């Protein structure tokens, strides 16, 4: 057996144990406990303020280590790039706002910096942690378990299973639309044909195009989401009726 | 006991076929080509209609439509559930295997399956439903299949007959299997050459766990050559061999992980555009006019050009009264395909690829469309590729690329030029 | 069409159609809410939250399918989105967005319901960010992410988000649900 499998959280069984491990590992993200504890230990070697500051990246590093084996390097790096983008945007715009409206944020510069630094590392850790969490529970097995429920929960189970399947379907619709969009507009956020427009005219055209694109996306995603619903509903109705017949014949 | 019947109904347009299918099944299957207003109206009518269960085994007009669950395992699990309380993984694999499908696709999202694989999955599902379905209504049940797999249809037909259940087949005129009335037209197209460079391209699809599990997969195209290809050319091969992925790589929508794949036209253009087999989805639920106006909103000249190509191609279809109306607000799959093609031709790429251009069209319309598009494309210096397993397209092709599976993850590409061109 | 008549139509619709159709429709709108919320995210640094356009589908669900559906779509769809990257906001989102959908489905004039829902959303987040989270933050550090001052700043992007949601939701309702 691959030794690394031991560290892959999504392979832990039963599922409730996996859930508890996730909560315990994620606890530092939502509490002060380990940060303060670590900073107390580190303060023996460093300045106490510096010790508190370096406790945040240490916690983030621990969370990354936890997520990495389960996600694999490529997916982990994908998630990290999104996390870095989100963390940087949040922190940079936050500090800009802080400087623009100092009368609203009556916070001293040092406290604000520490808060933003903590926020920065928090976003960097929360993002991969929450995605690993979601990725570690199989919707397929939940759906199968729900459809196997016995009366009187059977009908409710079928409704939950249908709801989950619709959620999954929306995921596939979005990826399909992205592929279509990429063929039509390879740069994704800029139209393919820009003509000979001058700068100002181009900006107007681009804003208009962007607005229409959002509308097109909304409608296309609704239509493609709704498209298989009648067939899906029909299947569940048949399943429900067959269940009822079986229950009746068992009685 | 009811006596089993076997009926074949043929139609000249996709829209009429869908109407017939809806009337037979009582299910709502939207005609996306008619635009969003019509879609929502139809959907609302379905919501407000009396509850009516349609306990039929189905192959819907679009093979993906009756596969409403996210992956093959779930589709078969759900179909088997009424007869087996808890269908096992082995049982599901058995059904897939029986219809020539590799069990490894069981967790692959339906949207990533090829047309042929989707159809075979529909067969497997229909077999799973055979015990409790009242009848079997199949729309275009052969279209996506390679002729070597027609026996699966015969097996399924035999199964339903043995259970004394009726089968209704709804197809378009000129269907290769049910209505083999191929047109005798002579298509004379002067070939156009372009350079295709294939350097062992490899594509890797990573593992996905949410929202649907999908195992990691890779395809290597084991071919290293530079070819002067004669257009129109055919990209062909068995079901699921990777034709659509190859087209996706050529048109840069599927990222190549290693190796290279590129085209170069005589005029120097190096881009490739693709019309998907699911042309209706590709229109993003937009009507032809809105689609063209939207894409060229910042380029008036190209917009005029695209509109001109659209009108020119539409005018070729004299047999379609609805397409010839001056205040044309009736949209069909054919007009949507023409809009997509016109939009791409106005872009003047090196190569235009049509993935299964005959899908949703009668044989006559499909051949006329491809013929006229080939003439127009060559006039503009654009090469044309047809991606299909259908033998009918050979008569258009000046050359062909055949994709052959070497192993589960390796595909070979053979080039053949036809001398009579 | 008057709203009373429309509510009657909806009741008729759901009594005729199986409950599965309703479940599928509600989950489709909830999933669309989650996806749009995740896809279009503009961070609001002051409160560590973000601007999004998921409200369009919440208001549509309320207007089209009634208060119960609006409540489920708002609460579940938006909370699922928050689970990806912003789990701290799940309690606030569950309550506020659920309430937003519920209000949008009230049997009053559609425009009024949509605007009221937007106001409820803005006010709801203000209450959570200015009072409830700072108060909870004194005991549970994970909630100490916002202050009353920051909540004041977030009023503007939240209001823009609310208005965009109301306008978009109404427009969608007109083109989707108002078809006969």
mmCIF file with all atom_site columns, C-alpha atoms in Angstrom, chain A residues 29-33 86 89-91 93-95 97 101 104-106 115-116 118-119 122 126-127 129-131 134 155 158-160 162-164 166-167 170-171 174 178 214 217-219 221-222 225-226 229 232-233 236-237 240, chain C residues 17-25 27-32 34-36 39 41 43-46 48-49 53 56-57 60 64 76-77 80 83-88 140-145 147 149-150 152-153 171-172 175-176:
data_model
loop_
_atom_site.group_PDB
_atom_site.id
_atom_site.type_symbol
_atom_site.label_atom_id
_atom_site.label_alt_id
_atom_site.label_comp_id
_atom_site.label_asym_id
_atom_site.label_entity_id
_atom_site.label_seq_id
_atom_site.pdbx_PDB_ins_code
_atom_site.Cartn_x
_atom_site.Cartn_y
_atom_site.Cartn_z
_atom_site.occupancy
_atom_site.B_iso_or_equiv
_atom_site.pdbx_formal_charge
_atom_site.auth_seq_id
_atom_site.auth_comp_id
_atom_site.auth_asym_id
_atom_site.auth_atom_id
_atom_site.pdbx_PDB_model_num
ATOM 1   C CA . UNK A 1 29  ? -8.632  28.983 11.685  1.00 0.00 ? 29  UNK A CA 1
ATOM 2   C CA . UNK A 1 30  ? -11.576 29.971 13.780  1.00 0.00 ? 30  UNK A CA 1
ATOM 3   C CA . UNK A 1 31  ? -10.070 30.388 17.237  1.00 0.00 ? 31  UNK A CA 1
ATOM 4   C CA . UNK A 1 32  ? -7.171  32.073 18.998  1.00 0.00 ? 32  UNK A CA 1
ATOM 5   C CA . UNK A 1 33  ? -6.145  28.992 20.914  1.00 0.00 ? 33  UNK A CA 1
ATOM 6   C CA . UNK A 1 86  ? -8.185  36.484 -2.981  1.00 0.00 ? 86  UNK A CA 1
ATOM 7   C CA . UNK A 1 89  ? -7.002  41.616 -3.160  1.00 0.00 ? 89  UNK A CA 1
ATOM 8   C CA . UNK A 1 90  ? -8.638  41.668 0.251   1.00 0.00 ? 90  UNK A CA 1
ATOM 9   C CA . UNK A 1 91  ? -5.606  42.927 2.129   1.00 0.00 ? 91  UNK A CA 1
ATOM 10  C CA . UNK A 1 93  ? -7.878  47.080 -0.883  1.00 0.00 ? 93  UNK A CA 1
ATOM 11  C CA . UNK A 1 94  ? -8.442  46.920 2.867   1.00 0.00 ? 94  UNK A CA 1
ATOM 12  C CA . UNK A 1 95  ? -5.309  48.886 3.619   1.00 0.00 ? 95  UNK A CA 1
ATOM 13  C CA . UNK A 1 97  ? -9.601  51.924 2.479   1.00 0.00 ? 97  UNK A CA 1
ATOM 14  C CA . UNK A 1 101 ? -11.044 56.776 5.538   1.00 0.00 ? 101 UNK A CA 1
ATOM 15  C CA . UNK A 1 104 ? -14.040 55.695 10.148  1.00 0.00 ? 104 UNK A CA 1
ATOM 16  C CA . UNK A 1 105 ? -11.457 53.077 11.084  1.00 0.00 ? 105 UNK A CA 1
ATOM 17  C CA . UNK A 1 106 ? -10.260 54.458 14.373  1.00 0.00 ? 106 UNK A CA 1
ATOM 18  C CA . UNK A 1 115 ? -5.133  42.319 11.852  1.00 0.00 ? 115 UNK A CA 1
ATOM 19  C CA . UNK A 1 116 ? -4.560  42.402 8.083   1.00 0.00 ? 116 UNK A CA 1
ATOM 20  C CA . UNK A 1 118 ? -3.710  37.572 10.274  1.00 0.00 ? 118 UNK A CA 1
ATOM 21  C CA . UNK A 1 119 ? -6.499  37.973 7.748   1.00 0.00 ? 119 UNK A CA 1
ATOM 22  C CA . UNK A 1 122 ? -6.325  33.108 7.349   1.00 0.00 ? 122 UNK A CA 1
ATOM 23  C CA . UNK A 1 126 ? -9.284  28.729 4.859   1.00 0.00 ? 126 UNK A CA 1
ATOM 24  C CA . UNK A 1 127 ? -9.548  28.538 1.074   1.00 0.00 ? 127 UNK A CA 1
ATOM 25  C CA . UNK A 1 129 ? -9.093  23.819 3.773   1.00 0.00 ? 129 UNK A CA 1
ATOM 26  C CA . UNK A 1 130 ? -12.726 24.420 2.786   1.00 0.00 ? 130 UNK A CA 1
ATOM 27  C CA . UNK A 1 131 ? -12.171 23.086 -0.738  1.00 0.00 ? 131 UNK A CA 1
ATOM 28  C CA . UNK A 1 134 ? -15.900 19.694 0.181   1.00 0.00 ? 134 UNK A CA 1
ATOM 29  C CA . UNK A 1 155 ? -39.614 9.821  0.177   1.00 0.00 ? 155 UNK A CA 1
ATOM 30  C CA . UNK A 1 158 ? -35.428 10.688 -2.666  1.00 0.00 ? 158 UNK A CA 1
ATOM 31  C CA . UNK A 1 159 ? -36.058 14.437 -2.502  1.00 0.00 ? 159 UNK A CA 1
ATOM 32  C CA . UNK A 1 160 ? -32.591 15.024 -1.014  1.00 0.00 ? 160 UNK A CA 1
ATOM 33  C CA . UNK A 1 162 ? -32.752 14.676 -6.410  1.00 0.00 ? 162 UNK A CA 1
ATOM 34  C CA . UNK A 1 163 ? -31.615 17.994 -4.923  1.00 0.00 ? 163 UNK A CA 1
ATOM 35  C CA . UNK A 1 164 ? -27.998 16.802 -4.778  1.00 0.00 ? 164 UNK A CA 1
ATOM 36  C CA . UNK A 1 166 ? -29.431 18.870 -9.551  1.00 0.00 ? 166 UNK A CA 1
ATOM 37  C CA . UNK A 1 167 ? -26.502 20.523 -7.729  1.00 0.00 ? 167 UNK A CA 1
ATOM 38  C CA . UNK A 1 170 ? -25.295 22.623 -12.431 1.00 0.00 ? 170 UNK A CA 1
ATOM 39  C CA . UNK A 1 171 ? -21.577 21.978 -11.955 1.00 0.00 ? 171 UNK A CA 1
ATOM 40  C CA . UNK A 1 174 ? -21.023 25.533 -15.957 1.00 0.00 ? 174 UNK A CA 1
ATOM 41  C CA . UNK A 1 178 ? -16.968 27.568 -20.110 1.00 0.00 ? 178 UNK A CA 1
ATOM 42  C CA . UNK A 1 214 ? -23.342 38.449 -18.115 1.00 0.00 ? 214 UNK A CA 1
ATOM 43  C CA . UNK A 1 217 ? -24.451 33.579 -19.166 1.00 0.00 ? 217 UNK A CA 1
ATOM 44  C CA . UNK A 1 218 ? -27.361 33.921 -16.769 1.00 0.00 ? 218 UNK A CA 1
ATOM 45  C CA . UNK A 1 219 ? -29.910 32.812 -19.364 1.00 0.00 ? 219 UNK A CA 1
ATOM 46  C CA . UNK A 1 221 ? -27.020 28.595 -17.413 1.00 0.00 ? 221 UNK A CA 1
ATOM 47  C CA . UNK A 1 222 ? -30.702 28.697 -16.428 1.00 0.00 ? 222 UNK A CA 1
ATOM 48  C CA . UNK A 1 225 ? -29.892 23.707 -15.995 1.00 0.00 ? 225 UNK A CA 1
ATOM 49  C CA . UNK A 1 226 ? -33.640 23.426 -16.523 1.00 0.00 ? 226 UNK A CA 1
ATOM 50  C CA . UNK A 1 229 ? -35.275 18.592 -15.191 1.00 0.00 ? 229 UNK A CA 1
ATOM 51  C CA . UNK A 1 232 ? -34.918 13.834 -14.065 1.00 0.00 ? 232 UNK A CA 1
ATOM 52  C CA . UNK A 1 233 ? -38.247 14.388 -12.314 1.00 0.00 ? 233 UNK A CA 1
ATOM 53  C CA . UNK A 1 236 ? -37.639 10.012 -9.577  1.00 0.00 ? 236 UNK A CA 1
ATOM 54  C CA . UNK A 1 237 ? -41.413 9.774  -9.903  1.00 0.00 ? 237 UNK A CA 1
ATOM 55  C CA . UNK A 1 240 ? -41.021 6.688  -5.919  1.00 0.00 ? 240 UNK A CA 1
ATOM 56  C CA . UNK C 2 17  ? -47.232 18.628 -10.511 1.00 0.00 ? 17  UNK C CA 1
ATOM 57  C CA . UNK C 2 18  ? -45.434 16.174 -8.308  1.00 0.00 ? 18  UNK C CA 1
ATOM 58  C CA . UNK C 2 19  ? -43.423 17.462 -5.387  1.00 0.00 ? 19  UNK C CA 1
ATOM 59  C CA . UNK C 2 20  ? -40.319 16.220 -7.198  1.00 0.00 ? 20  UNK C CA 1
ATOM 60  C CA . UNK C 2 21  ? -40.694 18.944 -9.815  1.00 0.00 ? 21  UNK C CA 1
ATOM 61  C CA . UNK C 2 22  ? -40.756 21.525 -7.050  1.00 0.00 ? 22  UNK C CA 1
ATOM 62  C CA . UNK C 2 23  ? -37.707 19.992 -5.366  1.00 0.00 ? 23  UNK C CA 1
ATOM 63  C CA . UNK C 2 24  ? -35.808 19.957 -8.659  1.00 0.00 ? 24  UNK C CA 1
ATOM 64  C CA . UNK C 2 25  ? -36.679 23.556 -9.437  1.00 0.00 ? 25  UNK C CA 1
ATOM 65  C CA . UNK C 2 27  ? -32.469 22.951 -5.946  1.00 0.00 ? 27  UNK C CA 1
ATOM 66  C CA . UNK C 2 28  ? -31.675 24.180 -9.470  1.00 0.00 ? 28  UNK C CA 1
ATOM 67  C CA . UNK C 2 29  ? -32.143 27.784 -8.346  1.00 0.00 ? 29  UNK C CA 1
ATOM 68  C CA . UNK C 2 30  ? -30.183 27.149 -5.140  1.00 0.00 ? 30  UNK C CA 1
ATOM 69  C CA . UNK C 2 31  ? -27.341 25.624 -7.150  1.00 0.00 ? 31  UNK C CA 1
ATOM 70  C CA . UNK C 2 32  ? -27.381 28.551 -9.577  1.00 0.00 ? 32  UNK C CA 1
ATOM 71  C CA . UNK C 2 34  ? -24.244 29.077 -5.228  1.00 0.00 ? 34  UNK C CA 1
ATOM 72  C CA . UNK C 2 35  ? -22.436 28.988 -8.571  1.00 0.00 ? 35  UNK C CA 1
ATOM 73  C CA . UNK C 2 36  ? -23.000 32.656 -9.433  1.00 0.00 ? 36  UNK C CA 1
ATOM 74  C CA . UNK C 2 39  ? -17.967 32.813 -9.743  1.00 0.00 ? 39  UNK C CA 1
ATOM 75  C CA . UNK C 2 41  ? -16.800 37.594 -6.067  1.00 0.00 ? 41  UNK C CA 1
ATOM 76  C CA . UNK C 2 43  ? -14.038 41.255 -1.825  1.00 0.00 ? 43  UNK C CA 1
ATOM 77  C CA . UNK C 2 44  ? -15.340 43.881 0.612   1.00 0.00 ? 44  UNK C CA 1
ATOM 78  C CA . UNK C 2 45  ? -12.195 44.399 2.676   1.00 0.00 ? 45  UNK C CA 1
ATOM 79  C CA . UNK C 2 46  ? -13.829 46.361 5.476   1.00 0.00 ? 46  UNK C CA 1
ATOM 80  C CA . UNK C 2 48  ? -13.855 40.571 5.150   1.00 0.00 ? 48  UNK C CA 1
ATOM 81  C CA . UNK C 2 49  ? -16.953 39.686 3.136   1.00 0.00 ? 49  UNK C CA 1
ATOM 82  C CA . UNK C 2 53  ? -24.675 38.628 -7.827  1.00 0.00 ? 53  UNK C CA 1
ATOM 83  C CA . UNK C 2 56  ? -30.655 37.641 -8.581  1.00 0.00 ? 56  UNK C CA 1
ATOM 84  C CA . UNK C 2 57  ? -31.623 33.970 -8.256  1.00 0.00 ? 57  UNK C CA 1
ATOM 85  C CA . UNK C 2 60  ? -36.279 35.159 -8.695  1.00 0.00 ? 60  UNK C CA 1
ATOM 86  C CA . UNK C 2 64  ? -41.612 32.807 -8.922  1.00 0.00 ? 64  UNK C CA 1
ATOM 87  C CA . UNK C 2 76  ? -28.996 26.926 1.223   1.00 0.00 ? 76  UNK C CA 1
ATOM 88  C CA . UNK C 2 77  ? -27.601 28.313 -2.048  1.00 0.00 ? 77  UNK C CA 1
ATOM 89  C CA . UNK C 2 80  ? -23.011 26.567 0.108   1.00 0.00 ? 80  UNK C CA 1
ATOM 90  C CA . UNK C 2 83  ? -18.566 27.264 2.542   1.00 0.00 ? 83  UNK C CA 1
ATOM 91  C CA . UNK C 2 84  ? -16.003 27.814 -0.210  1.00 0.00 ? 84  UNK C CA 1
ATOM 92  C CA . UNK C 2 85  ? -13.625 30.335 1.286   1.00 0.00 ? 85  UNK C CA 1
ATOM 93  C CA . UNK C 2 86  ? -15.839 32.262 3.728   1.00 0.00 ? 86  UNK C CA 1
ATOM 94  C CA . UNK C 2 87  ? -17.212 29.692 6.247   1.00 0.00 ? 87  UNK C CA 1
ATOM 95  C CA . UNK C 2 88  ? -17.340 32.302 9.036   1.00 0.00 ? 88  UNK C CA 1
ATOM 96  C CA . UNK C 2 140 ? -15.655 33.244 20.041  1.00 0.00 ? 140 UNK C CA 1
ATOM 97  C CA . UNK C 2 141 ? -12.662 34.739 18.179  1.00 0.00 ? 141 UNK C CA 1
ATOM 98  C CA . UNK C 2 142 ? -13.680 33.399 14.755  1.00 0.00 ? 142 UNK C CA 1
ATOM 99  C CA . UNK C 2 143 ? -16.498 35.969 14.681  1.00 0.00 ? 143 UNK C CA 1
ATOM 100 C CA . UNK C 2 144 ? -14.204 38.884 15.439  1.00 0.00 ? 144 UNK C CA 1
ATOM 101 C CA . UNK C 2 145 ? -13.799 39.809 11.795  1.00 0.00 ? 145 UNK C CA 1
ATOM 102 C CA . UNK C 2 147 ? -16.629 46.127 13.570  1.00 0.00 ? 147 UNK C CA 1
ATOM 103 C CA . UNK C 2 149 ? -17.505 51.080 11.641  1.00 0.00 ? 149 UNK C CA 1
ATOM 104 C CA . UNK C 2 150 ? -16.619 48.520 9.001   1.00 0.00 ? 150 UNK C CA 1
ATOM 105 C CA . UNK C 2 152 ? -21.092 51.108 7.947   1.00 0.00 ? 152 UNK C CA 1
ATOM 106 C CA . UNK C 2 153 ? -18.657 51.064 5.016   1.00 0.00 ? 153 UNK C CA 1
ATOM 107 C CA . UNK C 2 171 ? -36.144 41.070 -15.050 1.00 0.00 ? 171 UNK C CA 1
ATOM 108 C CA . UNK C 2 172 ? -35.617 37.318 -14.901 1.00 0.00 ? 172 UNK C CA 1
ATOM 109 C CA . UNK C 2 175 ? -38.857 36.680 -18.873 1.00 0.00 ? 175 UNK C CA 1
ATOM 110 C CA . UNK C 2 176 ? -39.027 33.263 -17.209 1.00 0.00 ? 176 UNK C CA 1
#
